[in-house]
XYZ file of C-alpha atoms in Angstrom:
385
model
C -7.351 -1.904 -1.021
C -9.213 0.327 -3.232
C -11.843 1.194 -0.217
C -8.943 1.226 2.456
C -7.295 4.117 -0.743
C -10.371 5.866 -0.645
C -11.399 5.936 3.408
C -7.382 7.346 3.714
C -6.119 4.221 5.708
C -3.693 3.337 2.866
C -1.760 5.119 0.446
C -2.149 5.965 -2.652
C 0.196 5.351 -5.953
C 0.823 6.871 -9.052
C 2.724 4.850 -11.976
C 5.022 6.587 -14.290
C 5.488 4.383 -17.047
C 8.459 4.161 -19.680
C 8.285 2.097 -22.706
C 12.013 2.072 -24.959
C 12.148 1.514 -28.370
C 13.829 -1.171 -28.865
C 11.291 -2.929 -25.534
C 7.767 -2.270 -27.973
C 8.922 -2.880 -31.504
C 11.538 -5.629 -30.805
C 14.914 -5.430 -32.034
C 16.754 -7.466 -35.200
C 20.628 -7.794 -34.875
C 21.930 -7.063 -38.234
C 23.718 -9.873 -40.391
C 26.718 -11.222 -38.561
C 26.474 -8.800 -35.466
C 29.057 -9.955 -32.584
C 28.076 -9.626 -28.934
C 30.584 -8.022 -26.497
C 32.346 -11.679 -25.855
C 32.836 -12.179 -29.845
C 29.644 -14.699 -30.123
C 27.108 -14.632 -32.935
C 23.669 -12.956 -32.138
C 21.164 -15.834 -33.406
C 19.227 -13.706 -36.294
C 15.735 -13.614 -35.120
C 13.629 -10.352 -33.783
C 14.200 -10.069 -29.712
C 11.262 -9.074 -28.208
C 10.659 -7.278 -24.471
C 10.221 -11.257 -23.189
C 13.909 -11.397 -24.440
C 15.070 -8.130 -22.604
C 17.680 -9.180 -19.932
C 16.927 -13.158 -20.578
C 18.253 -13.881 -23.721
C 19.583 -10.589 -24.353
C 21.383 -7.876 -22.415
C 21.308 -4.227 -23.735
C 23.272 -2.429 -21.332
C 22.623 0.785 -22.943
C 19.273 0.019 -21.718
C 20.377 -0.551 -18.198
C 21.911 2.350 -18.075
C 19.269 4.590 -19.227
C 17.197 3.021 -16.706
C 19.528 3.810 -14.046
C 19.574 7.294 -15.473
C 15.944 7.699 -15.325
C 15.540 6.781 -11.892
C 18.252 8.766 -10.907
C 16.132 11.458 -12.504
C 13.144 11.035 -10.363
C 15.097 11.055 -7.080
C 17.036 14.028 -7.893
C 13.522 15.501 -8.473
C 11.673 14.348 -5.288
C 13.859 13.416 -2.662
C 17.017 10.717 -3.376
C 16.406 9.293 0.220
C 13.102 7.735 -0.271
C 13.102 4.261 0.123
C 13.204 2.122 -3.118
C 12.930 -1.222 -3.967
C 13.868 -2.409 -7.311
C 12.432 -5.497 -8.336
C 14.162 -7.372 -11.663
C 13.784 -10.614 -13.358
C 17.034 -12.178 -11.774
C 20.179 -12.162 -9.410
C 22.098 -11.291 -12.259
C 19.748 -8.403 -13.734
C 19.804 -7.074 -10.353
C 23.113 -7.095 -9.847
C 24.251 -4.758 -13.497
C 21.432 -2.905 -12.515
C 23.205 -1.735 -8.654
C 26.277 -1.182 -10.707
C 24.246 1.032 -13.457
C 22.615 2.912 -10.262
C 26.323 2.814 -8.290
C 27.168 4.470 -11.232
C 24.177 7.169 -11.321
C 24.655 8.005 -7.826
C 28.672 7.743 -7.225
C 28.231 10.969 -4.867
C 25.736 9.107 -2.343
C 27.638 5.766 -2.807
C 30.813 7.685 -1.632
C 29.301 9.066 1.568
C 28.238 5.206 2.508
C 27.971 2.331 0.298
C 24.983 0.813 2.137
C 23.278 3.877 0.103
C 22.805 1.201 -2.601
C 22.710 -2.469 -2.318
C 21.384 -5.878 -3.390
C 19.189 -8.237 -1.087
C 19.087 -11.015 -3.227
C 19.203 -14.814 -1.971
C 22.661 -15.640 -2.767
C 23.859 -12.045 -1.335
C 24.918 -12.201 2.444
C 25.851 -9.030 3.091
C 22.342 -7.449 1.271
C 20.258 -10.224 2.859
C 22.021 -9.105 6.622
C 20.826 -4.965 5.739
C 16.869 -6.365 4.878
C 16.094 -5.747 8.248
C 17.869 -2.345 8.543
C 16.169 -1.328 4.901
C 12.729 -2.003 6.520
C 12.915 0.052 9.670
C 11.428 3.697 8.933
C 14.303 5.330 11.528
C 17.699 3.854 10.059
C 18.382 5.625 6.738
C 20.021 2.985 5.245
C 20.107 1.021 2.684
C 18.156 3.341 0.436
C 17.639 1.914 -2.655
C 17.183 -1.970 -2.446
C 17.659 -4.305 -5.337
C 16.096 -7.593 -5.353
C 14.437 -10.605 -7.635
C 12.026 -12.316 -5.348
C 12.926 -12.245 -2.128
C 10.853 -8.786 -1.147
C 8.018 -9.847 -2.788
C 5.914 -10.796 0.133
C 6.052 -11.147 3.640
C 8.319 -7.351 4.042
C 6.468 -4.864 5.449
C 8.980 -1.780 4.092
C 6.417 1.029 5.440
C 8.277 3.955 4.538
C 9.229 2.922 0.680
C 7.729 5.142 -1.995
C 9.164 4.002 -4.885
C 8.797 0.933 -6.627
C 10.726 0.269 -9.652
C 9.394 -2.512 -11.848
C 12.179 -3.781 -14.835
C 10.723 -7.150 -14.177
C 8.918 -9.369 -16.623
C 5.096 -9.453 -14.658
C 2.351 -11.266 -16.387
C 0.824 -13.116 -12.383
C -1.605 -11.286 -11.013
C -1.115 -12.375 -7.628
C 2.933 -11.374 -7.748
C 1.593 -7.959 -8.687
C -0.883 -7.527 -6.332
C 1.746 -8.443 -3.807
C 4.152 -5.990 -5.307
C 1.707 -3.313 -4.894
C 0.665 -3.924 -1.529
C 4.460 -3.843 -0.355
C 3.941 0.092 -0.839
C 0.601 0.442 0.846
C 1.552 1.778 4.457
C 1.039 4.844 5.754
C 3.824 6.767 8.027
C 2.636 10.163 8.412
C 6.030 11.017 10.999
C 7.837 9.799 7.582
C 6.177 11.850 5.172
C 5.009 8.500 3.987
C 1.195 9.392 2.041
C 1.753 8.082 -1.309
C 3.875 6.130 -3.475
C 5.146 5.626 -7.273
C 5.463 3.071 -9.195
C 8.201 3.101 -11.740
C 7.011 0.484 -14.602
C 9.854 -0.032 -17.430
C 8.346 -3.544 -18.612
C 4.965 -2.971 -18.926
C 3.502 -4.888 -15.927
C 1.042 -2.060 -15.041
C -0.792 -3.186 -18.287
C -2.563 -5.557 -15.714
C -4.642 -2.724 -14.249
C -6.902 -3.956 -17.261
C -7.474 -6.921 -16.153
C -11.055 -8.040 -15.165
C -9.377 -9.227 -11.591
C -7.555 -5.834 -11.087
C -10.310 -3.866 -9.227
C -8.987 -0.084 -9.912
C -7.144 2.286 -11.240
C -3.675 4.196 -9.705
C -4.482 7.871 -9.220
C -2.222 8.475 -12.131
C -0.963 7.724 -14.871
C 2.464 9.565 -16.815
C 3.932 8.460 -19.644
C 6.688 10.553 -20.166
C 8.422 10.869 -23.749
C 12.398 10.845 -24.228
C 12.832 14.792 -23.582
C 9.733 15.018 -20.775
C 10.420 16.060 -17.275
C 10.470 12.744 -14.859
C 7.683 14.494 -13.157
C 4.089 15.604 -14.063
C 4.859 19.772 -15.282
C 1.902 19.967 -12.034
C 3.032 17.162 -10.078
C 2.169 17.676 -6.107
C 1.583 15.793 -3.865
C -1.655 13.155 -3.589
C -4.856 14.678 -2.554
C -6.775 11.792 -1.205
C -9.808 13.516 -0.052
C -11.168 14.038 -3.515
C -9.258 13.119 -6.777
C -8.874 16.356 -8.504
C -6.150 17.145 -10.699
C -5.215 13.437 -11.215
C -6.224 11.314 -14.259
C -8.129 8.161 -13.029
C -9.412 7.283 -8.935
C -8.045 5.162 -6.097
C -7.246 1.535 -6.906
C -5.963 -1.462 -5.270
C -5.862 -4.983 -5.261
C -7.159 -6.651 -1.699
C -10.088 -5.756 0.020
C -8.977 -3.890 3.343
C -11.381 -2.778 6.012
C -9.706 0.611 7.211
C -10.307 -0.302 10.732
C -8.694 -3.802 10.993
C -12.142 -4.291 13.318
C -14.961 -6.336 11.913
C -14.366 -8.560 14.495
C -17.978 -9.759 14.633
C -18.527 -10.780 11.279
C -16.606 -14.025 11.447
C -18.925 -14.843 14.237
C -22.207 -13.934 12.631
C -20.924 -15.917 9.820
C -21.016 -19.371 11.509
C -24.072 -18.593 13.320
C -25.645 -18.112 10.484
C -24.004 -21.786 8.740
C -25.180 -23.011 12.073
C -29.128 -22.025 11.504
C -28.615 -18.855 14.174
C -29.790 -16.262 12.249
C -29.643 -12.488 13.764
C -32.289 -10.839 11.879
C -34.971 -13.459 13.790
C -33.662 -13.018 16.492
C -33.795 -9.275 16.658
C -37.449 -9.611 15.619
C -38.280 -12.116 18.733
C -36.081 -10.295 21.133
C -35.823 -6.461 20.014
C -34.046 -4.496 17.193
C -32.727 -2.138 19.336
C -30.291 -4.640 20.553
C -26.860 -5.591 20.230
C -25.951 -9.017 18.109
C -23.881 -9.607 21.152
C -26.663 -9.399 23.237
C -29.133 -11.509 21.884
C -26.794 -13.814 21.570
C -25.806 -13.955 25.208
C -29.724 -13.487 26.144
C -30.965 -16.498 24.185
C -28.078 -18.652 24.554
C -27.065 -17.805 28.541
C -30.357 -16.126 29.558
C -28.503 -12.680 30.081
C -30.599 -9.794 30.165
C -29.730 -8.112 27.160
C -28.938 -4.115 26.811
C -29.991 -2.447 24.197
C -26.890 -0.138 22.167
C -28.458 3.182 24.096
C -27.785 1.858 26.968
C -24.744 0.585 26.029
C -23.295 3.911 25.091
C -24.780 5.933 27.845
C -23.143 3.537 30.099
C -19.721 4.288 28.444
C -20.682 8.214 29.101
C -21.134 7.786 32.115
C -17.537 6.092 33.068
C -16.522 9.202 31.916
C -14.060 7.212 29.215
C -14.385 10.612 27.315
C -11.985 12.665 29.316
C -8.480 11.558 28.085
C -9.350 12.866 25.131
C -8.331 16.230 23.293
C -11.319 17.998 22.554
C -11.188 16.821 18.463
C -10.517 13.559 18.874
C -12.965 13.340 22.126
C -15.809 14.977 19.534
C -14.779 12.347 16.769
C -15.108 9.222 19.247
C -18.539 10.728 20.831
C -19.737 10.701 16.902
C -19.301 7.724 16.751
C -20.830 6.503 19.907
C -23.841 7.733 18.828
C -23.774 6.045 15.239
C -23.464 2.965 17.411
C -26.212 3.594 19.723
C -28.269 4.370 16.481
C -26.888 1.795 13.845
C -24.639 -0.592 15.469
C -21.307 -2.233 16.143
C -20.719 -3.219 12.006
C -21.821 0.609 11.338
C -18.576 2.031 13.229
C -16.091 -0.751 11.905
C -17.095 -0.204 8.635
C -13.877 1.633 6.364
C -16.549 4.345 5.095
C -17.822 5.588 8.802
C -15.553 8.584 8.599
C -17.187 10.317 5.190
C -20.830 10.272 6.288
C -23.024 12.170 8.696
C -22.041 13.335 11.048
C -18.223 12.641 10.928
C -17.670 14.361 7.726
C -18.111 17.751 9.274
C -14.638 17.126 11.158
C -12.844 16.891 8.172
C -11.765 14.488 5.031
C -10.900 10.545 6.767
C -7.217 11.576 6.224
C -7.753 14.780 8.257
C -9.546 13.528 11.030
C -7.249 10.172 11.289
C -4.685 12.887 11.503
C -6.606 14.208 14.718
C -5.245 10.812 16.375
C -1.624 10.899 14.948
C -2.207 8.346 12.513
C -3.990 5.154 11.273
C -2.701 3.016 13.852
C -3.495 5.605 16.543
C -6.813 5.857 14.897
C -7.385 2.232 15.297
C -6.754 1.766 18.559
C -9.080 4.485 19.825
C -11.770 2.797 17.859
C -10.548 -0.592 19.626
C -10.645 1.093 23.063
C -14.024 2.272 22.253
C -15.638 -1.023 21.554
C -13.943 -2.681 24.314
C -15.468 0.195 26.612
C -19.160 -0.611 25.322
C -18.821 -4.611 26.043
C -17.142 -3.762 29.687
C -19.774 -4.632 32.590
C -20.931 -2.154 34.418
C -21.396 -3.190 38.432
């Protein structure tokens, strides 16, 4: 994910982390203290592992709701959010904290806020309503588990985390709910919320990065950077730390060769001998085909010329048509892997049209992107007659 970040195929995400009082240094009913129902608070110090388990602070609830709140008012209180706590019940105070936060949104349509929890019907019925980028609500989601994986909510850019994390795997999956790009969305970037201090895993040996930034804010601090903008992906400046993620993600979707090479090579094919019996110049594709089927190979010149020639070019705008030629000639010159790889768009000579967020924005989008890049290799293994 981190390359994917840094190519501009997926988005970005800053964490703004909140740490209470009573969550760091524990908390120590005094002697006798009640609870709300009458009951006897066992006298021992309740730690954050205790926090909405073993003990419910609904001050706490609510001035998580009210930070929240705070951060939508500031940046726009229709972004898709999912709010991930430790249980049906947690989830549940917490949509009546956030009902309470937002009563003026709740009033124009209660679907504004809900819970899409397991046991909930009518929350589990909007998922699918909550993950299309077009219907505008639910807004803010509220869940346990159950949009943990396997949801691809596109358009969300905010993720609020009041949810005991200490797997490394459930986190990367968090994350990677947030990773899509939907530029007709406004969809670049996207913040984590952390009140639990899950993000502490970004120091983790199997964590391989960093978010682009970091705030802490104190109790009186604005929920928002003083600077705060939005994410410039093209080179990092202004923001404390670099591009992170957790998966390794190709940009392209393409390196569709490499399984193959792969169990050639287990099989004893290797491609490197084989280019030095047959001819470098050549396509893996082609010496395949030549030594196995007795083909007459073509080298990756002729290859591309060919695809010049079928004038593929001309459906093109002049931009994109530029881009595409680019990287026709990398191929002719380097190679199919050269062209899939997530980095082609920052070097020579690609980088003069523009960061790899600018010039995927040539195409109107990543997925745009991609399938140019598809149509492109398709066009070099078509048969000429």
């Amino acid at each position: 994910m981190k390359q994917g970040i840094e190519d501009g195929f997926l988005a970005p995400y800053k964490v703004i982390r909140i740490d209470f009082d009573k969550d760091i240094q524990g908390w120590r009913p005094q002697a006798g203290q009640v609870d709300k129902h009458g009951q006897v608070i066992d006298d021992r110090i309740y730690n954050q592992k205790d926090m909405d388990r073993n003990l419910v602070m609904e001050q706490r609830t609510a001035l998580v709701a009210k930070k929240v709140t705070e951060f939508l008012k500031a940046t726009n209180r229709f972004d898709k959010t999912i709010v991930f706590c430790d249980d049906i019940d947690r989830a549940e105070r917490m949509r009546k904290a956030l009902v309470n936060e937002n009563a003026d949104l709740v009033a124009q349509n209660h679907k504004y806020i809900m819970q899409i929890t397991g046991d909930n019907a009518e929350g589990k019925a909007e998922l699918d309503q909550f993950i299309q980028p077009e219907e505008k609500y639910p807004v803010i989601a509220f869940t346990s588990a159950l949009m943990t994986t396997g949801v691809d909510a596109k358009t969300r850019k905010l993720i609020l985390l009041d949810k005991h994390i200490k797997s490394m795997t459930k986190f990367k999956q968090i994350i990677d709910r947030g990773t899509r790009i939907d530029e007709d969305y406004d969809k670049l970037y996207f913040t984590i919320m952390d009140f639990k201090t899950a993000t502490e895993l970004f120091a983790d040996p199997d964590f391989d990065g960093h978010p682009v930034q970091i705030y802490q804010p104190g109790p009186t601090d604005p929920p928002l950077p003083p600077d705060d903008g939005e994410t410039d992906t093209s080179d990092g400046d202004g923001v404390t730390g670099t591009g992170s993620g957790s998966e390794s993600g190709t940009g392209t979707g393409g390196n569709g060769k490499e399984p193959i090479l792969a169990e050639l090579e287990e099989n004893g094919v290797l491609i490197a001998e084989l280019a030095e019996h047959v001819g470098k110049d050549f396509d893996p594709f082609d010496l395949v085909c030549h030594v196995a089927f007795d083909q007459p190979p073509l080298t990756r010149r002729e290859r591309a010329d060919n695809v010049k020639k079928r004038n593929y070019f001309a459906k093109y705008g002049e931009q994109t048509r530029a881009v595409l030629l680019a990287l026709l000639e990398k191929y002719a010159d380097e190679g199919i892997e050269t062209i899939e790889s997530p980095g082609i768009l920052k070097v020579q000579p690609l980088d003069k049209f523009g960061t790899p967020v600018e010039i995927i924005r040539l195409f109107g989008g990543v997925d745009k992107y991609q399938s140019a890049l598809k149509e492109l290799e398709s066009a070099l293994y078509t048969l000429v007659k």
